[in-house]
Coordinates of C-alpha atoms and ligand atoms in Angstrom, one line a residue:
X1 CA -20.4 30.0 -27.1
X2 CA -19.4 32.9 -29.2
X3 CA -16.9 34.8 -26.9
X4 CA -14.0 33.1 -25.2
X5 CA -15.4 31.5 -22.0
X6 CA -13.4 30.5 -18.9
X7 CA -14.3 27.0 -17.9
X8 CA -13.0 25.5 -14.7
X9 CA -13.2 21.7 -14.1
X10 CA -12.8 20.1 -10.7
X11 CA -11.6 16.5 -10.3
X12 CA -9.7 16.8 -13.6
X13 CA -7.6 13.7 -12.8
X14 CA -10.8 11.5 -12.7
X15 CA -12.2 9.5 -15.6
X16 CA -14.8 12.1 -16.6
X17 CA -12.7 15.1 -15.7
X18 CA -9.9 13.9 -18.0
X19 CA -12.2 13.4 -20.9
X20 CA -13.7 16.9 -20.5
X21 CA -10.2 18.4 -20.4
X22 CA -9.0 16.5 -23.5
X23 CA -12.1 17.6 -25.4
X24 CA -12.1 21.2 -24.4
X25 CA -8.4 21.9 -24.6
X26 CA -8.8 21.8 -28.4
X27 CA -11.2 24.7 -28.5
X28 CA -10.1 28.2 -29.2
X29 CA -13.3 29.7 -27.7
X30 CA -12.5 28.2 -24.3
X31 CA -9.9 29.3 -21.7
X32 CA -9.6 26.1 -19.8
X33 CA -8.7 25.6 -16.1
X34 CA -8.2 22.0 -14.9
X35 CA -8.1 21.5 -11.2
X36 CA -7.5 18.3 -9.1
X37 CA -6.0 17.0 -5.9
X38 CA -2.2 17.1 -6.0
X39 CA -0.3 16.6 -9.3
X40 CA -1.8 16.8 -12.8
X41 CA -2.1 13.1 -13.9
X42 CA -2.9 13.9 -17.5
X43 CA -0.1 13.0 -19.9
X44 CA -0.8 15.9 -22.2
X45 CA -0.3 19.1 -20.2
X46 CA -0.7 21.6 -23.0
X47 CA -3.6 23.8 -24.0
X48 CA -4.9 24.5 -20.5
X49 CA -3.9 25.8 -17.1
X50 CA -3.6 23.2 -14.3
X51 CA -4.2 24.3 -10.7
X52 CA -4.0 21.9 -7.7
X53 CA -7.2 22.2 -5.8
X54 CA -8.6 20.2 -2.9
X55 CA -12.3 21.0 -3.1
X56 CA -12.8 20.4 0.6
X57 CA -10.5 23.3 1.5
X58 CA -12.7 26.4 1.7
X59 CA -9.9 28.9 1.4
X60 CA -8.4 27.2 -1.6
X61 CA -11.7 27.0 -3.3
X62 CA -12.3 30.7 -2.8
X63 CA -8.8 31.7 -3.8
X64 CA -8.8 29.6 -7.0
X65 CA -12.3 30.8 -8.1
X66 CA -11.5 34.4 -7.2
X67 CA -8.3 34.2 -9.3
X68 CA -9.9 32.5 -12.3
X69 CA -13.4 34.2 -12.2
X70 CA -14.9 31.3 -14.3
X71 CA -17.9 31.6 -16.6
X72 CA -18.6 27.9 -16.1
X73 CA -17.7 25.4 -13.4
X74 CA -18.0 21.7 -14.1
X75 CA -17.8 19.8 -10.8
X76 CA -16.8 16.2 -11.4
X77 CA -14.8 15.9 -8.2
X78 CA -16.4 13.4 -5.8
X79 CA -15.8 10.4 -3.5
X80 CA -17.2 7.8 -5.9
X81 CA -16.5 4.5 -4.2
X82 CA -19.9 3.7 -2.8
X83 CA -18.8 1.2 -0.2
X84 CA -16.0 3.5 1.0
X85 CA -18.6 6.2 1.5
X86 CA -20.6 3.8 3.7
X87 CA -17.6 3.0 5.8
X88 CA -16.2 6.6 6.0
X89 CA -19.3 8.8 6.1
X90 CA -17.5 11.9 7.4
X91 CA -15.0 12.0 4.5
X92 CA -17.8 11.3 2.0
X93 CA -19.9 14.2 3.3
X94 CA -16.9 16.5 3.2
X95 CA -16.2 15.8 -0.5
X96 CA -19.6 15.2 -1.8
X97 CA -21.6 17.8 0.1
X98 CA -19.5 20.4 2.0
X99 CA -17.2 20.9 -1.0
X100 CA -20.2 21.5 -3.3
X101 CA -21.5 24.1 -0.9
X102 CA -18.1 25.9 -1.1
X103 CA -17.9 25.7 -4.9
X104 CA -21.5 26.8 -5.6
X105 CA -21.2 29.7 -3.1
X106 CA -18.0 30.8 -4.8
X107 CA -19.5 30.5 -8.2
X108 CA -22.4 32.8 -7.4
X109 CA -20.1 35.8 -7.1
X110 CA -19.3 35.5 -10.8
X111 CA -22.7 34.2 -11.9
X112 CA -20.9 31.1 -13.2
X113 CA -22.9 28.4 -14.8
X114 CA -22.6 25.6 -12.2
X115 CA -22.7 22.1 -13.8
X116 CA -22.8 19.4 -11.2
X117 CA -22.5 15.6 -11.6
X118 CA -24.8 13.3 -9.8
X119 CA -26.0 9.7 -10.0
X120 CA -28.7 7.2 -10.8
X121 CA -28.2 6.0 -7.2
X122 CA -30.4 8.8 -6.0
X123 CA -33.3 6.4 -7.0
X124 CA -34.2 3.3 -5.1
X125 CA -34.3 1.0 -8.2
X126 CA -37.9 -0.1 -7.7
X127 CA -39.2 1.4 -10.9
X128 CA -36.4 2.3 -13.4
X129 CA -35.7 3.4 -16.0
X130 CA -36.1 6.9 -14.6
X131 CA -36.9 10.4 -16.0
X132 CA -35.7 13.6 -14.5
X133 CA -39.0 14.3 -12.6
X134 CA -39.1 10.9 -10.8
X135 CA -38.9 11.0 -7.1
X136 CA -35.5 10.2 -5.6
X137 CA -35.2 7.8 -2.6
X138 CA -31.6 7.0 -1.8
X139 CA -30.7 3.6 -0.3
X140 CA -27.1 4.3 0.9
X141 CA -24.9 7.0 2.2
X142 CA -23.2 7.9 -1.1
X143 CA -26.6 8.3 -2.7
X144 CA -27.8 10.5 0.2
X145 CA -24.7 12.6 -0.1
X146 CA -25.2 13.1 -3.8
X147 CA -28.9 14.0 -3.3
X148 CA -28.0 16.5 -0.6
X149 CA -25.5 18.0 -3.0
X150 CA -28.2 18.3 -5.7
X151 CA -30.4 20.1 -3.2
X152 CA -27.6 22.6 -2.3
X153 CA -27.0 23.4 -5.9
X154 CA -30.6 23.9 -6.9
X155 CA -31.4 25.9 -3.8
X156 CA -28.3 28.1 -3.8
X157 CA -27.7 28.8 -7.5
X158 CA -30.0 30.3 -10.1
X159 CA -27.7 29.3 -12.9
X160 CA -27.1 25.6 -12.7
X161 CA -27.4 22.1 -14.2
X162 CA -27.4 18.8 -12.5
X163 CA -26.3 15.9 -14.7
X164 CA -27.1 12.5 -13.4
X165 CA -25.2 9.6 -15.0
X166 CA -24.7 5.8 -14.6
X167 CA -21.7 3.4 -14.6
X168 CA -19.1 5.5 -16.5
X169 CA -16.6 3.3 -18.4
X170 CA -13.6 4.2 -20.4
X171 CA -9.8 4.4 -20.3
X172 CA -7.6 7.4 -19.6
X173 CA -4.2 8.4 -18.1
X174 CA -3.0 7.1 -14.7
X175 CA -6.4 6.0 -13.5
X176 CA -7.0 5.9 -9.7
X177 CA -9.9 3.3 -10.1
X178 CA -11.2 0.7 -12.5
X179 CA -14.6 0.4 -14.1
X180 CA -16.9 -2.4 -15.3
X181 CA -15.3 -3.0 -18.7
X182 CA -11.7 -2.8 -17.6
X183 CA -12.3 -4.8 -14.5
X184 CA -14.2 -7.7 -16.1
X185 CA -11.8 -7.9 -19.1
X186 CA -8.7 -7.7 -16.8
X187 CA -9.8 -10.3 -14.3
X188 CA -11.0 -12.9 -16.9
X189 CA -7.8 -12.4 -18.9
X190 CA -5.8 -13.1 -15.8
X191 CA -7.7 -16.4 -15.5
X192 CA -9.7 -15.3 -12.4
X193 CA -13.3 -16.0 -11.9
X194 CA -15.6 -13.1 -11.2
X195 CA -18.9 -13.0 -9.4
X196 CA -21.3 -10.7 -11.2
X197 CA -24.8 -9.6 -10.2
X198 CA -27.7 -10.7 -12.3
X199 CA -30.4 -8.6 -10.6
X200 CA -29.0 -5.1 -11.0
X201 CA -29.9 -3.2 -14.2
X202 CA -28.0 -0.2 -15.5
X203 CA -27.4 2.0 -18.6
X204 CA -23.6 2.1 -18.9
X205 CA -22.1 5.4 -20.2
X206 CA -19.0 5.9 -22.3
X207 CA -16.9 8.6 -20.6
X208 CA -16.4 10.4 -24.0
X209 CA -20.1 10.6 -24.6
X210 CA -20.8 11.9 -21.1
X211 CA -18.0 14.5 -21.6
X212 CA -19.7 15.7 -24.8
X213 CA -23.0 15.9 -22.9
X214 CA -21.4 18.0 -20.2
X215 CA -19.9 20.3 -22.8
X216 CA -23.2 20.6 -24.6
X217 CA -24.8 21.7 -21.4
X218 CA -22.1 24.4 -21.0
X219 CA -22.4 25.5 -24.6
X220 CA -26.2 25.8 -24.4
X221 CA -26.2 27.2 -20.9
X222 CA -28.8 24.5 -20.1
X223 CA -30.6 24.7 -16.8
X224 CA -32.1 22.1 -14.4
X225 CA -31.7 18.4 -14.2
X226 CA -30.7 16.1 -17.1
X227 CA -30.3 12.3 -17.3
X228 CA -27.2 11.5 -19.3
X229 CA -26.4 7.8 -19.8
X230 CA -25.9 5.2 -22.5
X231 CA -29.1 4.5 -24.5
X232 CA -29.8 0.9 -23.3
X233 CA -30.5 -0.8 -19.9
X234 CA -29.2 -4.3 -19.2
X235 CA -28.4 -6.4 -16.2
X236 CA -24.8 -6.1 -15.1
X237 CA -24.4 -9.8 -15.9
X238 CA -25.6 -9.2 -19.4
X239 CA -23.1 -6.3 -19.8
X240 CA -20.2 -8.5 -18.6
X241 CA -21.3 -11.2 -21.0
X242 CA -21.2 -8.6 -23.8
X243 CA -17.6 -7.7 -22.7
X244 CA -16.6 -11.4 -22.8
X245 CA -18.3 -11.9 -26.2
X246 CA -16.5 -8.9 -27.6
X247 CA -13.0 -10.0 -26.4
X248 CA -13.7 -13.7 -26.9
X249 CA -13.1 -14.4 -23.3
X250 CA -14.0 -17.6 -21.3
X251 CA -17.5 -17.0 -20.1
X252 CA -17.3 -19.9 -17.6
X253 CA -15.2 -17.5 -15.5
X254 CA -18.3 -15.4 -15.0
X255 CA -20.4 -16.6 -12.0
X256 CA -23.9 -15.1 -11.8
X257 CA -24.9 -14.1 -8.3
X258 CA -27.6 -12.1 -6.6
X259 CA -26.9 -8.7 -5.0
X260 CA -27.8 -10.1 -1.6
X261 CA -25.2 -12.8 -1.7
X262 CA -22.4 -10.2 -2.1
X263 CA -23.2 -8.6 1.2
X264 CA -21.7 -5.3 0.3
X265 CA -21.6 -2.5 2.9
X266 CA -23.9 -0.2 0.6
X267 CA -27.1 -1.7 -0.6
X268 CA -27.4 -1.1 -4.4
X269 CA -30.7 -0.2 -6.1
X270 CA -31.8 -3.0 -8.3
X271 CA -33.3 -1.5 -11.5
X272 CA -32.1 2.0 -12.4
X273 CA -31.4 3.0 -16.0
X274 CA -32.4 6.3 -17.5
X275 CA -34.8 7.6 -20.2
X276 CA -32.7 10.1 -22.0
X277 CA -35.2 11.7 -24.3
X278 CA -34.9 15.2 -22.7
X279 CA -31.1 15.2 -23.2
X280 CA -31.5 13.9 -26.7
X281 CA -33.9 16.6 -27.6
X282 CA -32.5 19.6 -25.8
X283 CA -28.7 18.8 -25.9
X284 CA -28.5 16.7 -29.1
X285 CA -27.1 14.0 -26.8
X286 CA -26.5 11.0 -28.9
X287 CA -24.5 8.3 -26.8
X288 CA -23.1 5.1 -28.2
X289 CA -24.7 1.8 -27.2
X290 CA -22.5 -0.6 -25.1
X291 CA -21.2 -2.6 -28.1
X292 CA -20.1 0.5 -29.9
X293 CA -18.6 1.9 -26.7
X294 CA -16.5 -1.2 -26.1
X295 CA -15.3 -1.0 -29.7
X296 CA -14.4 2.7 -29.3
X297 CA -12.5 1.7 -26.1
X298 CA -10.6 -1.1 -27.8
X299 CA -9.3 1.3 -30.5
X300 CA -7.9 3.6 -27.7
X301 CA -6.2 0.6 -26.0
X302 CA -4.5 -0.5 -29.2
X303 CA -3.1 3.0 -29.9
Ligands
NAP1 N1 -18.1 6.5 -12.0 C1 -19.4 6.2 -12.1 O1 -19.7 5.1 -12.6 C2 -20.4 7.2 -11.8 C3 -21.7 6.9 -11.8 C4 -22.7 7.9 -11.5 C5 -22.3 9.2 -11.2 N2 -20.9 9.5 -11.1 C6 -20.5 10.8 -10.8 O2 -19.8 11.4 -11.9 C7 -18.8 12.2 -11.4 C8 -17.4 11.8 -12.1 O3 -17.1 10.4 -11.8 P1 -15.8 9.7 -12.3 O4 -16.1 8.4 -12.7 O5 -15.0 10.6 -13.2 O6 -15.1 9.6 -10.9 P2 -13.5 9.5 -10.5 O7 -12.8 8.9 -11.7 O8 -13.5 8.8 -9.2 O9 -13.1 11.0 -10.4 C9 -13.5 11.7 -9.3 C10 -12.3 12.6 -9.0 O10 -12.5 13.4 -7.8 C11 -11.3 13.5 -7.2 N3 -11.4 14.0 -5.8 C12 -11.7 13.3 -4.7 N4 -11.6 14.1 -3.6 C13 -11.2 15.3 -4.1 C14 -11.0 16.5 -3.4 N5 -11.1 16.7 -2.1 N6 -10.6 17.6 -4.2 C15 -10.5 17.5 -5.5 N7 -10.7 16.3 -6.2 C16 -11.1 15.3 -5.5 C17 -10.6 12.2 -7.3 O11 -9.2 12.3 -7.1 P3 -8.2 11.1 -7.1 O12 -8.3 10.5 -8.5 O13 -6.9 11.7 -6.7 O14 -8.8 10.1 -6.0 C18 -11.0 11.8 -8.7 O15 -10.0 12.1 -9.6 C19 -18.8 12.1 -9.9 O16 -19.5 13.2 -9.4 C20 -19.6 10.9 -9.6 O17 -20.3 11.0 -8.4 C21 -20.0 8.5 -11.4

């Protein structure tokens, strides 16, 4: 970006949203607008403008976008709890699909570059790791909603990028939900046993790396679909063992189980994972592996 660009983030209180704000607020070539539900939960409130925005409220979406007239919108807002989506389909559709329609329609007026976050769960997990051109086949409602949102973005906008990612982990201010690393570490440290699936494979993604990927997409005005995840695919059980190894935790607290035995409302795909060659080549995306990601996280926790 050579001129000052206006970038608007939705869901800026979320894990990814916060990392993008903390990264971009440093830049002199960006006029940054962070938007989220209710109050700003970031501790550092300098270097950007915060606007409260419920993305499911059409009038508010139009008002905020008409006021800001952004060059770029990064849409991280979503209902991300997969089982909650299965149990409250109406709410899920409103946030994950209807709101995307409002945002992308509003963005068109200003020819804003619309950068939308999606998920590995659009795939059925039969033949991962996946490339961008593989055929989606969602297994649950959250996945259906995200695939529907992808379709809206690609059919409505002619200036868009869809960024699919997998298990985001990291730590940030006043978090509304946990993630694999914090959950497994926290539970074992409390002396609890945890049941961890041994038949689901994922490429976990450090939130800072994903934020950099999103920003690179904005800087390069990249178009189309990109897979942005960590570089390695492991079973979730292997990942939790890695967390336990790193923090020297009692591994006997980790009980391997199959997905089926958990009986979760939303059926998870078994083997996803991404091939990220396109993002490496076109975006210079260079994510840390899981061990380096945990190490990076530990430094933040000790600060
Ligand atoms: N987390 C993962 O492992 C993962 C994996 C694959 C894809 N993704 C995708 O990546 C994106 C970012 O995920 P994330 O981990 O940063 O999720 P997150 O921490 O749950 O953040 C999502 C944010 O959206 C906000 N939100 C919910 N409803 C809203 C509304 N009506 N208006 C405005 N904001 C609203 C939430 O607000 P509150 O905090 O107030 O609830 C939350 O802060 C999402 O699109 C998600 O689908 C995530």
